[in-house]
Amino acid sequence: MSARPILVTGAAGFIGAALCARLLERGERVVGLDNLNSYYDPALKRARLEGLEQVAGACGRRDGAPDSPWRFLTLDLADGDGIAACFASLRPDRVVNLAAQAGVRYSLDNPAAYVQSNLVGFGHVLEGCRHQEVEHLVYASSSSVYGGNRNLPFSERQPVNHPVSLYAASKKANELMAHTYSHLYGLPGTGLRFFTVYGPWGRPDMAPMLFARAILAGEPIRVFNHGRMQRDFTYIDDIVEGVLRCIDKPATPDPGFDPFDPDPATAAAPHRLFNIGNSQPVPLLHFISVLEQALGRDAIRDLQPMQPGDVEATAADTRALEAWVGFRPSTPIETGVQRFAEWYRSWSGV
């Protein structure tokens, strides 16, 4: 492993904490960064960080000890001077940018948060990578970039010119910004379009946590578009495995790139885009049924119309990811939901 650390932004988040744990377990030096904002309960974020300290301890060392493999910094990506100083001090060889203002619906009410974190903040990350000669930047995009496209399954080769939320637009902007730095400065960049990630330690603003809490409390769950929705639910362990494999294989220019017929998924620069999804879209009502069975309780369904910014269905074409790193997610929804339900009961004490 490199003597230089891997920097993971959004390390206290759902995917970030799970990724940091896997990196530590395989012997990497990891620096985690997060601003611990209150978009959702920071206590959950702190609990994830406590878990990471335990992982580091199981590796034989603790945070703050000499030669510790784990270090955590509280820092906001929008703090340009702070991010520049962080990069200059750490000189990471690889960077995984998972920090972002998440959530589609929240972007309707708080657009400024998305501009500051997802655009301004990502710009600071790119500058840090450029000036410290980072060997590979892996960054989170989202299936939401496909927006109004209904041509399923979604392929990286499809255009993404019709976002239906500011969150989606900010993620497409990230892809364009990263490509520009790959072109101008030779920074290898890999963008990963995540599809509806779920599992233990998940985000409380997403359907699995919202539904589980309400079902166990005997309260109604809001089911949008009257349940006529499909999502490509992807289990957290599959997401992390895909990210790890991409970290280890820096993007390279596509030798077959044709500027007269450009492929949106590749480039003449060292920049690539990949879907990470389970490729098995699940009807929302079936997901609810599986969760009911796992929790041993029936849900009270409050059927509501479609929400602004939402899309009816998502499905990932993951052939490009499989060809690049030899992996495709495969955890069945029944297995993943059972693991989530067991964790949720333990975490909530219900």
mmCIF file of C-alpha atoms in Angstrom:
data_model
loop_
_atom_site.group_PDB
_atom_site.id
_atom_site.type_symbol
_atom_site.label_atom_id
_atom_site.label_comp_id
_atom_site.label_asym_id
_atom_site.label_seq_id
_atom_site.Cartn_x
_atom_site.Cartn_y
_atom_site.Cartn_z
ATOM 1 C CA MET A 1 0.000 0.000 0.000
ATOM 2 C CA SER A 2 1.084 3.589 -0.614
ATOM 3 C CA ALA A 3 2.688 5.570 2.211
ATOM 4 C CA ARG A 4 0.429 8.457 1.264
ATOM 5 C CA PRO A 5 -3.113 8.317 2.663
ATOM 6 C CA ILE A 6 -6.435 7.960 0.915
ATOM 7 C CA LEU A 7 -8.677 10.949 1.603
ATOM 8 C CA VAL A 8 -12.389 10.172 1.872
ATOM 9 C CA THR A 9 -14.748 13.139 2.073
ATOM 10 C CA GLY A 10 -18.175 12.543 3.579
ATOM 11 C CA ALA A 11 -16.558 9.938 5.832
ATOM 12 C CA ALA A 12 -19.308 10.127 8.456
ATOM 13 C CA GLY A 13 -21.969 9.484 5.834
ATOM 14 C CA PHE A 14 -23.639 6.212 4.938
ATOM 15 C CA ILE A 15 -21.390 5.169 2.048
ATOM 16 C CA GLY A 16 -18.342 7.039 3.347
ATOM 17 C CA ALA A 17 -18.201 5.241 6.689
ATOM 18 C CA ALA A 18 -18.714 1.832 5.094
ATOM 19 C CA LEU A 19 -15.959 2.544 2.571
ATOM 20 C CA CYS A 20 -13.516 3.786 5.227
ATOM 21 C CA ALA A 21 -14.053 0.595 7.217
ATOM 22 C CA ARG A 22 -13.203 -1.582 4.231
ATOM 23 C CA LEU A 23 -10.134 0.509 3.400
ATOM 24 C CA LEU A 24 -8.858 0.209 6.967
ATOM 25 C CA GLU A 25 -9.486 -3.527 7.000
ATOM 26 C CA ARG A 26 -7.302 -3.984 3.954
ATOM 27 C CA GLY A 27 -4.443 -2.013 5.487
ATOM 28 C CA GLU A 28 -4.785 1.452 3.955
ATOM 29 C CA ARG A 29 -3.989 4.716 5.703
ATOM 30 C CA VAL A 30 -7.232 6.680 5.635
ATOM 31 C CA VAL A 31 -8.096 10.278 6.437
ATOM 32 C CA GLY A 32 -11.804 10.952 6.731
ATOM 33 C CA LEU A 33 -13.324 14.398 6.328
ATOM 34 C CA ASP A 34 -16.882 15.514 7.089
ATOM 35 C CA ASN A 35 -18.607 18.708 8.209
ATOM 36 C CA LEU A 36 -21.099 16.771 10.403
ATOM 37 C CA ASN A 37 -23.955 19.032 9.331
ATOM 38 C CA SER A 38 -27.484 18.703 10.670
ATOM 39 C CA TYR A 39 -29.244 17.694 7.423
ATOM 40 C CA TYR A 40 -30.039 14.602 9.475
ATOM 41 C CA ASP A 41 -29.243 13.692 13.089
ATOM 42 C CA PRO A 42 -25.476 14.122 13.635
ATOM 43 C CA ALA A 43 -25.704 11.459 16.367
ATOM 44 C CA LEU A 44 -25.956 8.812 13.653
ATOM 45 C CA LYS A 45 -22.879 10.252 11.966
ATOM 46 C CA ARG A 46 -20.949 10.234 15.238
ATOM 47 C CA ALA A 47 -21.993 6.629 15.835
ATOM 48 C CA ARG A 48 -20.586 5.674 12.447
ATOM 49 C CA LEU A 49 -17.321 7.414 13.357
ATOM 50 C CA GLU A 50 -17.182 5.517 16.648
ATOM 51 C CA GLY A 51 -17.508 2.346 14.634
ATOM 52 C CA LEU A 52 -14.570 3.400 12.476
ATOM 53 C CA GLU A 53 -12.437 3.963 15.561
ATOM 54 C CA GLN A 54 -13.281 0.417 16.609
ATOM 55 C CA VAL A 55 -12.234 -0.868 13.195
ATOM 56 C CA ALA A 56 -8.954 1.018 13.491
ATOM 57 C CA GLY A 57 -8.516 -0.430 16.974
ATOM 58 C CA ALA A 58 -9.079 -3.928 15.616
ATOM 59 C CA CYS A 59 -6.252 -3.214 13.194
ATOM 60 C CA GLY A 60 -4.015 -2.734 16.247
ATOM 61 C CA ARG A 61 -3.961 1.050 16.497
ATOM 62 C CA ARG A 62 -6.294 3.845 17.552
ATOM 63 C CA ASP A 63 -7.039 7.300 16.189
ATOM 64 C CA GLY A 64 -4.352 9.738 17.244
ATOM 65 C CA ALA A 65 -1.762 7.073 18.048
ATOM 66 C CA PRO A 66 1.639 7.141 16.311
ATOM 67 C CA ASP A 67 1.348 5.775 12.785
ATOM 68 C CA SER A 68 -2.401 5.382 13.201
ATOM 69 C CA PRO A 69 -4.084 4.254 9.984
ATOM 70 C CA TRP A 70 -7.119 6.435 10.718
ATOM 71 C CA ARG A 71 -7.586 10.161 11.181
ATOM 72 C CA PHE A 72 -10.751 12.233 11.105
ATOM 73 C CA LEU A 73 -11.079 15.941 10.317
ATOM 74 C CA THR A 74 -14.169 18.121 10.738
ATOM 75 C CA LEU A 75 -14.114 20.397 7.702
ATOM 76 C CA ASP A 76 -16.574 21.802 5.170
ATOM 77 C CA LEU A 77 -15.812 21.477 1.454
ATOM 78 C CA ALA A 78 -17.028 25.050 0.968
ATOM 79 C CA ASP A 79 -14.092 26.258 3.110
ATOM 80 C CA GLY A 80 -11.640 26.832 0.273
ATOM 81 C CA ASP A 81 -8.664 27.803 2.423
ATOM 82 C CA GLY A 82 -9.280 24.915 4.787
ATOM 83 C CA ILE A 83 -9.528 22.367 1.959
ATOM 84 C CA ALA A 84 -6.382 23.728 0.293
ATOM 85 C CA ALA A 85 -4.475 23.478 3.583
ATOM 86 C CA CYS A 86 -5.829 19.971 4.153
ATOM 87 C CA PHE A 87 -4.623 18.756 0.760
ATOM 88 C CA ALA A 88 -1.228 20.434 1.172
ATOM 89 C CA SER A 89 -0.722 18.836 4.587
ATOM 90 C CA LEU A 90 -1.946 15.345 3.715
ATOM 91 C CA ARG A 91 -0.777 15.042 0.099
ATOM 92 C CA PRO A 92 -3.167 12.110 -0.517
ATOM 93 C CA ASP A 93 -2.435 9.838 -3.439
ATOM 94 C CA ARG A 94 -6.102 8.943 -3.969
ATOM 95 C CA VAL A 95 -9.245 10.899 -3.128
ATOM 96 C CA VAL A 96 -12.799 9.612 -2.870
ATOM 97 C CA ASN A 97 -15.293 12.477 -2.834
ATOM 98 C CA LEU A 98 -18.542 11.319 -1.231
ATOM 99 C CA ALA A 99 -19.344 14.583 0.565
ATOM 100 C CA ALA A 100 -22.362 16.331 -0.895
ATOM 101 C CA GLN A 101 -25.658 17.846 0.044
ATOM 102 C CA ALA A 102 -27.871 14.873 -0.661
ATOM 103 C CA GLY A 103 -31.585 14.459 -1.267
ATOM 104 C CA VAL A 104 -33.827 15.330 -4.181
ATOM 105 C CA ARG A 105 -36.777 16.804 -2.287
ATOM 106 C CA TYR A 106 -34.610 18.908 0.048
ATOM 107 C CA SER A 107 -33.126 20.652 -2.993
ATOM 108 C CA LEU A 108 -36.541 22.189 -3.727
ATOM 109 C CA ASP A 109 -36.459 24.122 -0.458
ATOM 110 C CA ASN A 110 -32.739 24.700 0.119
ATOM 111 C CA PRO A 111 -31.036 25.226 -3.255
ATOM 112 C CA ALA A 112 -28.183 27.281 -1.782
ATOM 113 C CA ALA A 113 -26.950 24.257 0.205
ATOM 114 C CA TYR A 114 -26.474 22.340 -3.047
ATOM 115 C CA VAL A 115 -24.635 25.168 -4.756
ATOM 116 C CA GLN A 116 -22.214 25.575 -1.856
ATOM 117 C CA SER A 117 -21.491 21.909 -1.199
ATOM 118 C CA ASN A 118 -21.911 20.206 -4.556
ATOM 119 C CA LEU A 119 -20.555 22.921 -6.828
ATOM 120 C CA VAL A 120 -18.308 25.252 -4.840
ATOM 121 C CA GLY A 121 -17.108 22.463 -2.562
ATOM 122 C CA PHE A 122 -16.405 20.058 -5.402
ATOM 123 C CA GLY A 123 -14.442 22.798 -7.148
ATOM 124 C CA HIS A 124 -12.208 23.055 -4.069
ATOM 125 C CA VAL A 125 -11.661 19.275 -4.147
ATOM 126 C CA LEU A 126 -10.653 19.436 -7.797
ATOM 127 C CA GLU A 127 -8.199 22.240 -7.089
ATOM 128 C CA GLY A 128 -6.707 20.260 -4.207
ATOM 129 C CA CYS A 129 -6.270 17.232 -6.443
ATOM 130 C CA ARG A 130 -4.689 19.347 -9.160
ATOM 131 C CA HIS A 131 -2.136 21.098 -6.975
ATOM 132 C CA GLN A 132 -1.140 18.011 -4.978
ATOM 133 C CA GLU A 133 -0.879 15.741 -8.031
ATOM 134 C CA VAL A 134 -3.431 13.233 -6.794
ATOM 135 C CA GLU A 135 -3.127 9.938 -8.668
ATOM 136 C CA HIS A 136 -6.865 9.226 -8.890
ATOM 137 C CA LEU A 137 -10.075 11.018 -7.964
ATOM 138 C CA VAL A 138 -13.160 8.844 -7.534
ATOM 139 C CA TYR A 139 -16.318 10.845 -6.941
ATOM 140 C CA ALA A 140 -19.988 10.167 -6.306
ATOM 141 C CA SER A 141 -22.453 11.015 -8.996
ATOM 142 C CA SER A 142 -26.022 9.731 -8.946
ATOM 143 C CA SER A 143 -28.634 7.866 -10.958
ATOM 144 C CA SER A 144 -30.655 11.077 -10.677
ATOM 145 C CA VAL A 145 -28.620 12.555 -13.565
ATOM 146 C CA TYR A 146 -30.774 10.488 -15.953
ATOM 147 C CA GLY A 147 -33.681 12.772 -15.041
ATOM 148 C CA GLY A 148 -36.536 12.701 -17.526
ATOM 149 C CA ASN A 149 -35.047 9.798 -19.484
ATOM 150 C CA ARG A 150 -37.397 6.787 -19.505
ATOM 151 C CA ASN A 151 -35.259 4.555 -21.712
ATOM 152 C CA LEU A 152 -34.530 1.751 -19.242
ATOM 153 C CA PRO A 153 -32.089 0.434 -18.241
ATOM 154 C CA PHE A 154 -30.046 3.605 -17.938
ATOM 155 C CA SER A 155 -26.718 3.426 -19.748
ATOM 156 C CA GLU A 156 -23.710 5.696 -19.378
ATOM 157 C CA ARG A 157 -23.856 6.107 -23.139
ATOM 158 C CA GLN A 158 -27.204 7.877 -22.924
ATOM 159 C CA PRO A 159 -27.253 11.696 -22.773
ATOM 160 C CA VAL A 160 -28.167 13.239 -19.425
ATOM 161 C CA ASN A 161 -29.460 16.596 -20.578
ATOM 162 C CA HIS A 162 -32.802 16.705 -18.768
ATOM 163 C CA PRO A 163 -32.337 16.790 -14.975
ATOM 164 C CA VAL A 164 -35.542 17.190 -12.966
ATOM 165 C CA SER A 165 -34.022 18.444 -9.694
ATOM 166 C CA LEU A 166 -31.227 20.794 -8.679
ATOM 167 C CA TYR A 167 -29.546 17.848 -6.939
ATOM 168 C CA ALA A 168 -29.415 15.980 -10.264
ATOM 169 C CA ALA A 169 -28.147 19.078 -12.063
ATOM 170 C CA SER A 170 -25.380 19.510 -9.487
ATOM 171 C CA LYS A 171 -24.265 15.903 -10.015
ATOM 172 C CA LYS A 172 -24.159 16.315 -13.773
ATOM 173 C CA ALA A 173 -22.143 19.491 -13.194
ATOM 174 C CA ASN A 174 -19.674 17.461 -11.106
ATOM 175 C CA GLU A 175 -19.159 15.084 -14.010
ATOM 176 C CA LEU A 176 -18.496 17.978 -16.375
ATOM 177 C CA MET A 177 -16.138 19.689 -13.921
ATOM 178 C CA ALA A 178 -14.162 16.492 -13.298
ATOM 179 C CA HIS A 179 -13.846 15.833 -17.022
ATOM 180 C CA THR A 180 -12.512 19.339 -17.527
ATOM 181 C CA TYR A 181 -9.768 18.796 -14.923
ATOM 182 C CA SER A 182 -8.935 15.450 -16.495
ATOM 183 C CA HIS A 183 -8.591 17.163 -19.867
ATOM 184 C CA LEU A 184 -6.663 20.235 -18.699
ATOM 185 C CA TYR A 185 -4.428 18.745 -16.014
ATOM 186 C CA GLY A 186 -4.350 15.014 -16.680
ATOM 187 C CA LEU A 187 -6.152 14.239 -13.399
ATOM 188 C CA PRO A 188 -7.548 10.688 -13.629
ATOM 189 C CA GLY A 189 -11.189 10.904 -12.581
ATOM 190 C CA THR A 190 -13.894 8.272 -12.194
ATOM 191 C CA GLY A 191 -17.506 9.258 -11.609
ATOM 192 C CA LEU A 192 -19.838 6.678 -10.083
ATOM 193 C CA ARG A 193 -23.591 6.918 -10.554
ATOM 194 C CA PHE A 194 -25.064 5.256 -7.467
ATOM 195 C CA PHE A 195 -28.542 3.727 -7.628
ATOM 196 C CA THR A 196 -30.740 3.915 -4.467
ATOM 197 C CA VAL A 197 -28.295 2.677 -1.847
ATOM 198 C CA TYR A 198 -29.743 0.939 1.230
ATOM 199 C CA GLY A 199 -28.602 -1.202 4.140
ATOM 200 C CA PRO A 200 -27.431 -0.974 7.768
ATOM 201 C CA TRP A 201 -26.389 2.518 8.941
ATOM 202 C CA GLY A 202 -28.375 4.071 6.089
ATOM 203 C CA ARG A 203 -29.613 7.631 5.764
ATOM 204 C CA PRO A 204 -32.740 8.411 7.826
ATOM 205 C CA ASP A 205 -34.169 10.616 5.063
ATOM 206 C CA MET A 206 -34.440 7.701 2.640
ATOM 207 C CA ALA A 207 -37.366 5.312 2.230
ATOM 208 C CA PRO A 208 -36.004 2.244 4.095
ATOM 209 C CA MET A 209 -35.378 4.189 7.314
ATOM 210 C CA LEU A 210 -38.528 6.311 6.985
ATOM 211 C CA PHE A 211 -40.657 3.247 6.335
ATOM 212 C CA ALA A 212 -39.094 1.121 9.089
ATOM 213 C CA ARG A 213 -39.563 3.810 11.721
ATOM 214 C CA ALA A 214 -43.203 4.391 10.760
ATOM 215 C CA ILE A 215 -44.096 0.705 10.446
ATOM 216 C CA LEU A 216 -42.721 -0.132 13.884
ATOM 217 C CA ALA A 217 -44.461 2.922 15.374
ATOM 218 C CA GLY A 218 -47.792 2.002 13.792
ATOM 219 C CA GLU A 219 -47.809 5.217 11.751
ATOM 220 C CA PRO A 220 -48.673 5.653 8.053
ATOM 221 C CA ILE A 221 -45.941 5.615 5.432
ATOM 222 C CA ARG A 222 -46.167 8.045 2.536
ATOM 223 C CA VAL A 223 -46.199 6.131 -0.755
ATOM 224 C CA PHE A 224 -45.701 8.532 -3.658
ATOM 225 C CA ASN A 225 -47.217 8.193 -7.113
ATOM 226 C CA HIS A 226 -49.722 5.834 -5.473
ATOM 227 C CA GLY A 227 -47.002 3.185 -5.345
ATOM 228 C CA ARG A 228 -46.404 3.152 -9.096
ATOM 229 C CA MET A 229 -42.640 3.503 -8.660
ATOM 230 C CA GLN A 230 -39.630 1.283 -9.310
ATOM 231 C CA ARG A 231 -36.170 1.667 -7.862
ATOM 232 C CA ASP A 232 -32.925 -0.178 -8.503
ATOM 233 C CA PHE A 233 -32.234 -0.748 -4.793
ATOM 234 C CA THR A 234 -28.513 -1.495 -4.338
ATOM 235 C CA TYR A 235 -27.114 -2.968 -1.134
ATOM 236 C CA ILE A 236 -24.357 -1.010 0.606
ATOM 237 C CA ASP A 237 -21.765 -3.814 0.486
ATOM 238 C CA ASP A 238 -22.120 -4.002 -3.301
ATOM 239 C CA ILE A 239 -21.695 -0.257 -3.603
ATOM 240 C CA VAL A 240 -18.517 -0.316 -1.506
ATOM 241 C CA GLU A 241 -17.057 -3.232 -3.456
ATOM 242 C CA GLY A 242 -17.623 -1.349 -6.693
ATOM 243 C CA VAL A 243 -16.001 1.805 -5.295
ATOM 244 C CA LEU A 244 -12.976 -0.138 -4.024
ATOM 245 C CA ARG A 245 -12.373 -1.749 -7.381
ATOM 246 C CA CYS A 246 -12.637 1.590 -9.153
ATOM 247 C CA ILE A 247 -10.218 3.210 -6.684
ATOM 248 C CA ASP A 248 -7.665 0.567 -7.604
ATOM 249 C CA LYS A 249 -8.009 1.128 -11.355
ATOM 250 C CA PRO A 250 -7.444 4.792 -12.276
ATOM 251 C CA ALA A 251 -9.288 6.124 -15.273
ATOM 252 C CA THR A 252 -7.413 6.174 -18.570
ATOM 253 C CA PRO A 253 -8.185 7.812 -21.892
ATOM 254 C CA ASP A 254 -10.336 5.761 -24.243
ATOM 255 C CA PRO A 255 -8.060 4.921 -27.190
ATOM 256 C CA GLY A 256 -11.126 4.464 -29.384
ATOM 257 C CA PHE A 257 -12.752 7.778 -28.482
ATOM 258 C CA ASP A 258 -14.210 9.380 -31.610
ATOM 259 C CA PRO A 259 -14.585 13.180 -31.383
ATOM 260 C CA PHE A 260 -16.972 13.053 -34.348
ATOM 261 C CA ASP A 261 -19.230 10.601 -32.494
ATOM 262 C CA PRO A 262 -18.347 11.136 -28.817
ATOM 263 C CA ASP A 263 -19.279 8.506 -26.256
ATOM 264 C CA PRO A 264 -20.662 10.226 -23.099
ATOM 265 C CA ALA A 265 -19.224 7.432 -20.898
ATOM 266 C CA THR A 266 -15.578 7.824 -21.899
ATOM 267 C CA ALA A 267 -13.217 10.519 -23.103
ATOM 268 C CA ALA A 268 -9.965 11.346 -24.819
ATOM 269 C CA ALA A 269 -8.975 12.490 -21.313
ATOM 270 C CA PRO A 270 -8.448 10.086 -18.365
ATOM 271 C CA HIS A 271 -12.077 10.243 -17.243
ATOM 272 C CA ARG A 272 -14.714 7.496 -16.951
ATOM 273 C CA LEU A 273 -18.310 7.183 -15.800
ATOM 274 C CA PHE A 274 -19.927 4.046 -14.384
ATOM 275 C CA ASN A 275 -23.319 3.016 -13.058
ATOM 276 C CA ILE A 276 -23.293 1.045 -9.810
ATOM 277 C CA GLY A 277 -26.711 -0.540 -9.412
ATOM 278 C CA ASN A 278 -28.251 -3.924 -8.781
ATOM 279 C CA SER A 279 -29.753 -4.094 -12.299
ATOM 280 C CA GLN A 280 -32.929 -5.557 -10.775
ATOM 281 C CA PRO A 281 -35.482 -2.729 -10.412
ATOM 282 C CA VAL A 282 -37.989 -3.437 -7.635
ATOM 283 C CA PRO A 283 -41.579 -2.116 -7.571
ATOM 284 C CA LEU A 284 -41.984 0.102 -4.523
ATOM 285 C CA LEU A 285 -44.982 -1.877 -3.263
ATOM 286 C CA HIS A 286 -42.923 -5.089 -3.409
ATOM 287 C CA PHE A 287 -40.122 -3.417 -1.457
ATOM 288 C CA ILE A 288 -42.656 -2.431 1.202
ATOM 289 C CA SER A 289 -43.950 -6.013 1.361
ATOM 290 C CA VAL A 290 -40.432 -7.395 1.817
ATOM 291 C CA LEU A 291 -39.769 -4.849 4.575
ATOM 292 C CA GLU A 292 -43.058 -5.734 6.288
ATOM 293 C CA GLN A 293 -42.062 -9.383 6.335
ATOM 294 C CA ALA A 294 -38.582 -8.605 7.656
ATOM 295 C CA LEU A 295 -39.992 -6.405 10.462
ATOM 296 C CA GLY A 296 -42.961 -8.666 11.227
ATOM 297 C CA ARG A 297 -45.398 -5.756 10.990
ATOM 298 C CA ASP A 298 -47.840 -4.478 8.381
ATOM 299 C CA ALA A 299 -47.525 -0.986 6.966
ATOM 300 C CA ILE A 300 -50.308 1.586 6.863
ATOM 301 C CA ARG A 301 -50.057 2.984 3.336
ATOM 302 C CA ASP A 302 -50.815 6.653 2.718
ATOM 303 C CA LEU A 303 -50.974 6.840 -1.089
ATOM 304 C CA GLN A 304 -49.929 10.238 -2.408
ATOM 305 C CA PRO A 305 -49.321 11.820 -5.844
ATOM 306 C CA MET A 306 -45.933 12.108 -7.492
ATOM 307 C CA GLN A 307 -43.550 14.535 -5.820
ATOM 308 C CA PRO A 308 -41.772 17.262 -7.815
ATOM 309 C CA GLY A 309 -38.235 16.210 -8.708
ATOM 310 C CA ASP A 310 -38.965 12.472 -8.502
ATOM 311 C CA VAL A 311 -38.807 9.962 -11.336
ATOM 312 C CA GLU A 312 -41.045 6.927 -11.742
ATOM 313 C CA ALA A 313 -38.370 4.299 -12.326
ATOM 314 C CA THR A 314 -34.633 3.662 -12.278
ATOM 315 C CA ALA A 315 -32.645 0.697 -13.557
ATOM 316 C CA ALA A 316 -28.901 0.400 -14.063
ATOM 317 C CA ASP A 317 -27.056 -1.040 -17.019
ATOM 318 C CA THR A 318 -23.792 -2.116 -15.324
ATOM 319 C CA ARG A 319 -22.032 -3.783 -18.254
ATOM 320 C CA ALA A 320 -19.415 -1.040 -18.439
ATOM 321 C CA LEU A 321 -18.529 -1.438 -14.748
ATOM 322 C CA GLU A 322 -18.282 -5.207 -15.115
ATOM 323 C CA ALA A 323 -16.034 -4.874 -18.152
ATOM 324 C CA TRP A 324 -13.786 -2.357 -16.359
ATOM 325 C CA VAL A 325 -13.357 -3.982 -12.923
ATOM 326 C CA GLY A 326 -14.986 -7.412 -13.220
ATOM 327 C CA PHE A 327 -17.788 -6.768 -10.733
ATOM 328 C CA ARG A 328 -21.535 -6.293 -10.731
ATOM 329 C CA PRO A 329 -23.814 -5.897 -7.683
ATOM 330 C CA SER A 330 -25.948 -8.944 -6.983
ATOM 331 C CA THR A 331 -27.365 -8.900 -3.428
ATOM 332 C CA PRO A 332 -31.066 -9.908 -3.631
ATOM 333 C CA ILE A 333 -33.532 -7.420 -2.183
ATOM 334 C CA GLU A 334 -34.794 -10.037 0.303
ATOM 335 C CA THR A 335 -31.284 -10.574 1.694
ATOM 336 C CA GLY A 336 -30.418 -6.889 1.900
ATOM 337 C CA VAL A 337 -33.705 -5.850 3.498
ATOM 338 C CA GLN A 338 -33.445 -8.609 6.112
ATOM 339 C CA ARG A 339 -29.971 -7.409 7.095
ATOM 340 C CA PHE A 340 -31.208 -3.822 7.203
ATOM 341 C CA ALA A 341 -34.233 -4.735 9.345
ATOM 342 C CA GLU A 342 -32.087 -6.643 11.840
ATOM 343 C CA TRP A 343 -29.726 -3.681 12.137
ATOM 344 C CA TYR A 344 -32.568 -1.174 12.430
ATOM 345 C CA ARG A 345 -34.223 -3.057 15.286
ATOM 346 C CA SER A 346 -30.890 -3.210 17.104
ATOM 347 C CA TRP A 347 -30.096 0.456 16.447
ATOM 348 C CA SER A 348 -33.534 1.803 17.371
ATOM 349 C CA GLY A 349 -34.157 -0.588 20.241
ATOM 350 C CA VAL A 350 -37.644 -1.364 18.912
#
